[in-house]
JSON list of C-alpha atoms in Angstrom, two decimals:
[
{"chain": "H", "resi": 1, "resn": "MET", "atom": "CA", "xyz": [-19.82, -20.68, 25.76]},
{"chain": "H", "resi": 2, "resn": "THR", "atom": "CA", "xyz": [-16.85, -22.67, 24.47]},
{"chain": "H", "resi": 3, "resn": "SER", "atom": "CA", "xyz": [-13.55, -21.34, 23.90]},
{"chain": "H", "resi": 4, "resn": "PRO", "atom": "CA", "xyz": [-12.21, -21.20, 20.42]},
{"chain": "H", "resi": 5, "resn": "LEU", "atom": "CA", "xyz": [-9.75, -23.88, 19.45]},
{"chain": "H", "resi": 6, "resn": "ARG", "atom": "CA", "xyz": [-6.24, -22.79, 19.63]},
{"chain": "H", "resi": 7, "resn": "ALA", "atom": "CA", "xyz": [-4.14, -23.40, 16.44]},
{"chain": "H", "resi": 8, "resn": "GLN", "atom": "CA", "xyz": [-0.83, -25.17, 16.55]},
{"chain": "H", "resi": 9, "resn": "VAL", "atom": "CA", "xyz": [1.58, -22.39, 15.10]},
{"chain": "H", "resi": 10, "resn": "ASP", "atom": "CA", "xyz": [5.26, -23.53, 14.77]},
{"chain": "H", "resi": 11, "resn": "ASP", "atom": "CA", "xyz": [8.05, -21.34, 15.93]},
{"chain": "H", "resi": 12, "resn": "VAL", "atom": "CA", "xyz": [8.96, -20.18, 12.42]},
{"chain": "H", "resi": 13, "resn": "THR", "atom": "CA", "xyz": [5.44, -19.06, 11.45]},
{"chain": "H", "resi": 14, "resn": "ARG", "atom": "CA", "xyz": [5.26, -17.43, 15.06]},
{"chain": "H", "resi": 15, "resn": "ASP", "atom": "CA", "xyz": [8.48, -15.50, 14.71]},
{"chain": "H", "resi": 16, "resn": "ALA", "atom": "CA", "xyz": [7.45, -14.47, 11.14]},
{"chain": "H", "resi": 17, "resn": "LEU", "atom": "CA", "xyz": [4.07, -13.12, 12.27]},
{"chain": "H", "resi": 18, "resn": "MET", "atom": "CA", "xyz": [5.72, -11.29, 15.34]},
{"chain": "H", "resi": 19, "resn": "GLY", "atom": "CA", "xyz": [8.18, -9.69, 12.87]},
{"chain": "H", "resi": 20, "resn": "LEU", "atom": "CA", "xyz": [5.64, -8.57, 10.41]},
{"chain": "H", "resi": 21, "resn": "SER", "atom": "CA", "xyz": [3.66, -7.13, 13.35]},
{"chain": "H", "resi": 22, "resn": "ALA", "atom": "CA", "xyz": [6.63, -5.43, 14.64]},
{"chain": "H", "resi": 23, "resn": "GLY", "atom": "CA", "xyz": [7.23, -3.86, 10.95]},
{"chain": "H", "resi": 24, "resn": "ASP", "atom": "CA", "xyz": [10.06, -5.93, 9.83]},
{"chain": "H", "resi": 25, "resn": "ILE", "atom": "CA", "xyz": [10.06, -5.25, 6.20]},
{"chain": "H", "resi": 26, "resn": "ASP", "atom": "CA", "xyz": [12.90, -7.67, 5.55]},
{"chain": "H", "resi": 27, "resn": "LEU", "atom": "CA", "xyz": [10.67, -10.44, 6.02]},
{"chain": "H", "resi": 28, "resn": "LEU", "atom": "CA", "xyz": [8.77, -9.49, 2.88]},
{"chain": "H", "resi": 29, "resn": "ALA", "atom": "CA", "xyz": [12.02, -9.33, 0.89]},
{"chain": "H", "resi": 30, "resn": "GLU", "atom": "CA", "xyz": [11.50, -12.71, -0.87]},
{"chain": "H", "resi": 31, "resn": "GLY", "atom": "CA", "xyz": [7.91, -11.48, -2.18]},
{"chain": "H", "resi": 32, "resn": "LEU", "atom": "CA", "xyz": [9.13, -8.07, -2.97]},
{"chain": "H", "resi": 33, "resn": "GLU", "atom": "CA", "xyz": [11.73, -9.68, -5.41]},
{"chain": "H", "resi": 34, "resn": "TYR", "atom": "CA", "xyz": [8.68, -10.90, -7.49]},
{"chain": "H", "resi": 35, "resn": "ARG", "atom": "CA", "xyz": [7.34, -7.50, -7.92]},
{"chain": "H", "resi": 36, "resn": "GLU", "atom": "CA", "xyz": [9.19, -6.78, -11.11]},
{"chain": "H", "resi": 37, "resn": "GLN", "atom": "CA", "xyz": [8.20, -10.10, -12.43]},
{"chain": "H", "resi": 38, "resn": "TRP", "atom": "CA", "xyz": [4.78, -9.45, -11.87]},
{"chain": "H", "resi": 39, "resn": "ARG", "atom": "CA", "xyz": [4.97, -5.93, -13.37]},
{"chain": "H", "resi": 40, "resn": "HIS", "atom": "CA", "xyz": [6.60, -7.72, -16.60]},
{"chain": "H", "resi": 41, "resn": "THR", "atom": "CA", "xyz": [3.96, -10.51, -16.58]},
{"chain": "H", "resi": 42, "resn": "SER", "atom": "CA", "xyz": [1.29, -7.87, -16.54]},
{"chain": "H", "resi": 43, "resn": "GLY", "atom": "CA", "xyz": [2.42, -6.26, -19.58]},
{"chain": "H", "resi": 44, "resn": "LEU", "atom": "CA", "xyz": [2.04, -2.74, -18.06]},
{"chain": "H", "resi": 45, "resn": "ASP", "atom": "CA", "xyz": [4.73, -0.06, -17.89]},
{"chain": "H", "resi": 46, "resn": "ALA", "atom": "CA", "xyz": [6.04, 0.77, -14.45]},
{"chain": "H", "resi": 47, "resn": "ARG", "atom": "CA", "xyz": [3.91, 4.03, -14.18]},
{"chain": "H", "resi": 48, "resn": "THR", "atom": "CA", "xyz": [0.60, 2.25, -15.13]},
{"chain": "H", "resi": 49, "resn": "PHE", "atom": "CA", "xyz": [1.48, -0.80, -12.78]},
{"chain": "H", "resi": 50, "resn": "SER", "atom": "CA", "xyz": [1.99, 1.60, -10.00]},
{"chain": "H", "resi": 51, "resn": "LEU", "atom": "CA", "xyz": [-1.28, 3.60, -10.77]},
{"chain": "H", "resi": 52, "resn": "VAL", "atom": "CA", "xyz": [-3.27, 0.34, -11.08]},
{"chain": "H", "resi": 53, "resn": "LYS", "atom": "CA", "xyz": [-1.97, -0.91, -7.81]},
{"chain": "H", "resi": 54, "resn": "ILE", "atom": "CA", "xyz": [-2.89, 2.59, -5.92]},
{"chain": "H", "resi": 55, "resn": "ALA", "atom": "CA", "xyz": [-6.42, 2.25, -7.55]},
{"chain": "H", "resi": 56, "resn": "ALA", "atom": "CA", "xyz": [-6.82, -1.32, -6.04]},
{"chain": "H", "resi": 57, "resn": "LEU", "atom": "CA", "xyz": [-5.66, -0.20, -2.53]},
{"chain": "H", "resi": 58, "resn": "VAL", "atom": "CA", "xyz": [-8.45, 2.40, -2.76]},
{"chain": "H", "resi": 59, "resn": "ALA", "atom": "CA", "xyz": [-11.15, -0.09, -3.88]},
{"chain": "H", "resi": 60, "resn": "LEU", "atom": "CA", "xyz": [-10.03, -2.54, -1.11]},
{"chain": "H", "resi": 61, "resn": "ASP", "atom": "CA", "xyz": [-9.94, 0.34, 1.70]},
{"chain": "H", "resi": 62, "resn": "ALA", "atom": "CA", "xyz": [-6.28, -0.68, 2.26]},
{"chain": "H", "resi": 63, "resn": "PRO", "atom": "CA", "xyz": [-4.44, -0.05, 5.70]},
{"chain": "H", "resi": 64, "resn": "PRO", "atom": "CA", "xyz": [-2.35, 3.21, 5.80]},
{"chain": "H", "resi": 65, "resn": "ALA", "atom": "CA", "xyz": [0.98, 1.39, 5.47]},
{"chain": "H", "resi": 66, "resn": "SER", "atom": "CA", "xyz": [-0.04, 0.28, 2.12]},
{"chain": "H", "resi": 67, "resn": "TYR", "atom": "CA", "xyz": [-0.34, 3.68, 0.66]},
{"chain": "H", "resi": 68, "resn": "GLN", "atom": "CA", "xyz": [2.86, 4.79, 2.10]},
{"chain": "H", "resi": 69, "resn": "TRP", "atom": "CA", "xyz": [4.77, 1.82, 0.40]},
{"chain": "H", "resi": 70, "resn": "GLN", "atom": "CA", "xyz": [2.85, 2.08, -2.99]},
{"chain": "H", "resi": 71, "resn": "VAL", "atom": "CA", "xyz": [2.85, 5.67, -3.40]},
{"chain": "H", "resi": 72, "resn": "GLU", "atom": "CA", "xyz": [6.78, 5.66, -2.92]},
{"chain": "H", "resi": 73, "resn": "ASN", "atom": "CA", "xyz": [7.01, 3.00, -5.52]},
{"chain": "H", "resi": 74, "resn": "ALA", "atom": "CA", "xyz": [4.69, 4.88, -7.86]},
{"chain": "H", "resi": 75, "resn": "VAL", "atom": "CA", "xyz": [6.71, 8.28, -7.36]},
{"chain": "H", "resi": 76, "resn": "ALA", "atom": "CA", "xyz": [9.97, 6.16, -8.02]},
{"chain": "H", "resi": 77, "resn": "ALA", "atom": "CA", "xyz": [8.23, 4.91, -11.11]},
{"chain": "H", "resi": 78, "resn": "GLY", "atom": "CA", "xyz": [7.75, 8.54, -12.48]},
{"chain": "H", "resi": 79, "resn": "VAL", "atom": "CA", "xyz": [4.15, 9.01, -11.19]},
{"chain": "H", "resi": 80, "resn": "SER", "atom": "CA", "xyz": [3.46, 12.49, -10.29]},
{"chain": "H", "resi": 81, "resn": "PRO", "atom": "CA", "xyz": [0.78, 13.48, -7.36]},
{"chain": "H", "resi": 82, "resn": "LYS", "atom": "CA", "xyz": [-1.51, 14.85, -10.27]},
{"chain": "H", "resi": 83, "resn": "ASP", "atom": "CA", "xyz": [-1.44, 11.37, -11.75]},
{"chain": "H", "resi": 84, "resn": "ILE", "atom": "CA", "xyz": [-2.57, 9.86, -8.38]},
{"chain": "H", "resi": 85, "resn": "LEU", "atom": "CA", "xyz": [-5.22, 12.45, -8.15]},
{"chain": "H", "resi": 86, "resn": "GLY", "atom": "CA", "xyz": [-6.41, 11.55, -11.82]},
{"chain": "H", "resi": 87, "resn": "VAL", "atom": "CA", "xyz": [-6.79, 7.94, -10.57]},
{"chain": "H", "resi": 88, "resn": "LEU", "atom": "CA", "xyz": [-8.99, 9.04, -7.52]},
{"chain": "H", "resi": 89, "resn": "PHE", "atom": "CA", "xyz": [-11.15, 10.94, -9.94]},
{"chain": "H", "resi": 90, "resn": "ALA", "atom": "CA", "xyz": [-11.22, 8.02, -12.43]},
{"chain": "H", "resi": 91, "resn": "ILE", "atom": "CA", "xyz": [-12.28, 5.45, -9.94]},
{"chain": "H", "resi": 92, "resn": "ALA", "atom": "CA", "xyz": [-14.60, 7.31, -7.75]},
{"chain": "H", "resi": 93, "resn": "PRO", "atom": "CA", "xyz": [-17.89, 6.43, -9.71]},
{"chain": "H", "resi": 94, "resn": "GLN", "atom": "CA", "xyz": [-16.88, 2.83, -9.27]},
{"chain": "H", "resi": 95, "resn": "VAL", "atom": "CA", "xyz": [-15.56, 2.58, -5.76]},
{"chain": "H", "resi": 96, "resn": "GLY", "atom": "CA", "xyz": [-17.62, 5.39, -4.33]},
{"chain": "H", "resi": 97, "resn": "GLY", "atom": "CA", "xyz": [-16.93, 8.70, -2.96]},
{"chain": "H", "resi": 98, "resn": "PRO", "atom": "CA", "xyz": [-16.35, 7.59, 0.54]},
{"chain": "H", "resi": 99, "resn": "LYS", "atom": "CA", "xyz": [-13.71, 5.09, -0.21]},
{"chain": "H", "resi": 100, "resn": "VAL", "atom": "CA", "xyz": [-11.80, 7.95, -2.21]},
{"chain": "H", "resi": 101, "resn": "MET", "atom": "CA", "xyz": [-12.22, 10.41, 0.54]},
{"chain": "H", "resi": 102, "resn": "ALA", "atom": "CA", "xyz": [-10.96, 7.96, 2.99]},
{"chain": "H", "resi": 103, "resn": "ALA", "atom": "CA", "xyz": [-7.86, 7.29, 0.74]},
{"chain": "H", "resi": 104, "resn": "ALA", "atom": "CA", "xyz": [-7.00, 10.89, 0.36]},
{"chain": "H", "resi": 105, "resn": "PRO", "atom": "CA", "xyz": [-5.52, 11.52, 3.82]},
{"chain": "H", "resi": 106, "resn": "GLU", "atom": "CA", "xyz": [-3.40, 8.46, 3.57]},
{"chain": "H", "resi": 107, "resn": "ILE", "atom": "CA", "xyz": [-2.15, 9.56, 0.12]},
{"chain": "H", "resi": 108, "resn": "MET", "atom": "CA", "xyz": [-1.52, 13.10, 1.41]},
{"chain": "H", "resi": 109, "resn": "LEU", "atom": "CA", "xyz": [0.62, 11.57, 4.13]},
{"chain": "H", "resi": 110, "resn": "ALA", "atom": "CA", "xyz": [2.41, 9.36, 1.74]},
{"chain": "H", "resi": 111, "resn": "LEU", "atom": "CA", "xyz": [3.26, 12.48, -0.42]},
{"chain": "H", "resi": 112, "resn": "GLY", "atom": "CA", "xyz": [4.59, 14.33, 2.71]},
{"chain": "H", "resi": 113, "resn": "LEU", "atom": "CA", "xyz": [1.72, 16.66, 2.64]},
{"chain": "H", "resi": 114, "resn": "PRO", "atom": "CA", "xyz": [0.23, 18.07, 5.83]},
{"chain": "H", "resi": 115, "resn": "LEU", "atom": "CA", "xyz": [-3.46, 16.94, 6.61]},
{"chain": "H", "resi": 116, "resn": "PRO", "atom": "CA", "xyz": [-6.07, 19.62, 6.66]},
{"chain": "H", "resi": 117, "resn": "GLY", "atom": "CA", "xyz": [-5.83, 21.65, 9.68]},
{"chain": "H", "resi": 118, "resn": "GLN", "atom": "CA", "xyz": [-2.11, 20.58, 10.26]},
{"chain": "H", "resi": 119, "resn": "SER", "atom": "CA", "xyz": [0.70, 23.24, 10.15]},
{"chain": "H", "resi": 120, "resn": "PRO", "atom": "CA", "xyz": [2.77, 22.87, 6.82]},
{"chain": "H", "resi": 121, "resn": "ASP", "atom": "CA", "xyz": [5.67, 22.31, 9.06]},
{"chain": "H", "resi": 122, "resn": "VAL", "atom": "CA", "xyz": [4.31, 19.34, 10.89]},
{"chain": "H", "resi": 123, "resn": "ASP", "atom": "CA", "xyz": [6.06, 16.09, 9.96]},
{"chain": "H", "resi": 124, "resn": "ALA", "atom": "CA", "xyz": [3.18, 14.55, 7.97]},
{"chain": "H", "resi": 125, "resn": "GLY", "atom": "CA", "xyz": [5.02, 11.24, 7.89]},
{"chain": "H", "resi": 126, "resn": "GLY", "atom": "CA", "xyz": [4.49, 10.63, 11.46]}
]
């Protein structure tokens, strides 16, 4: 059995990856500045743009941190929890029930709701 080749990683790349893995959101600031430009280019209003992105997260079986970030952005854009539930119902036939069911707890946590079986006064955000 041979060992995999080790890639040469420069210091800047290594430090950026370490920061991202530690949750340093400031490292994403440059890309986030383009968010409004992407929304404008899409031709969608802020609410619709946010709902489409939530649908994409469900379809991709995205990690929990993605839901927290996008749900917060959606609510800031005027999306209601009922709108998000509507998206889940709308996409279920295309993405499949299991993906929708897997996304539901992540969306609940992002909305600050307790998960089934948790006491309502448990800090759902972690």
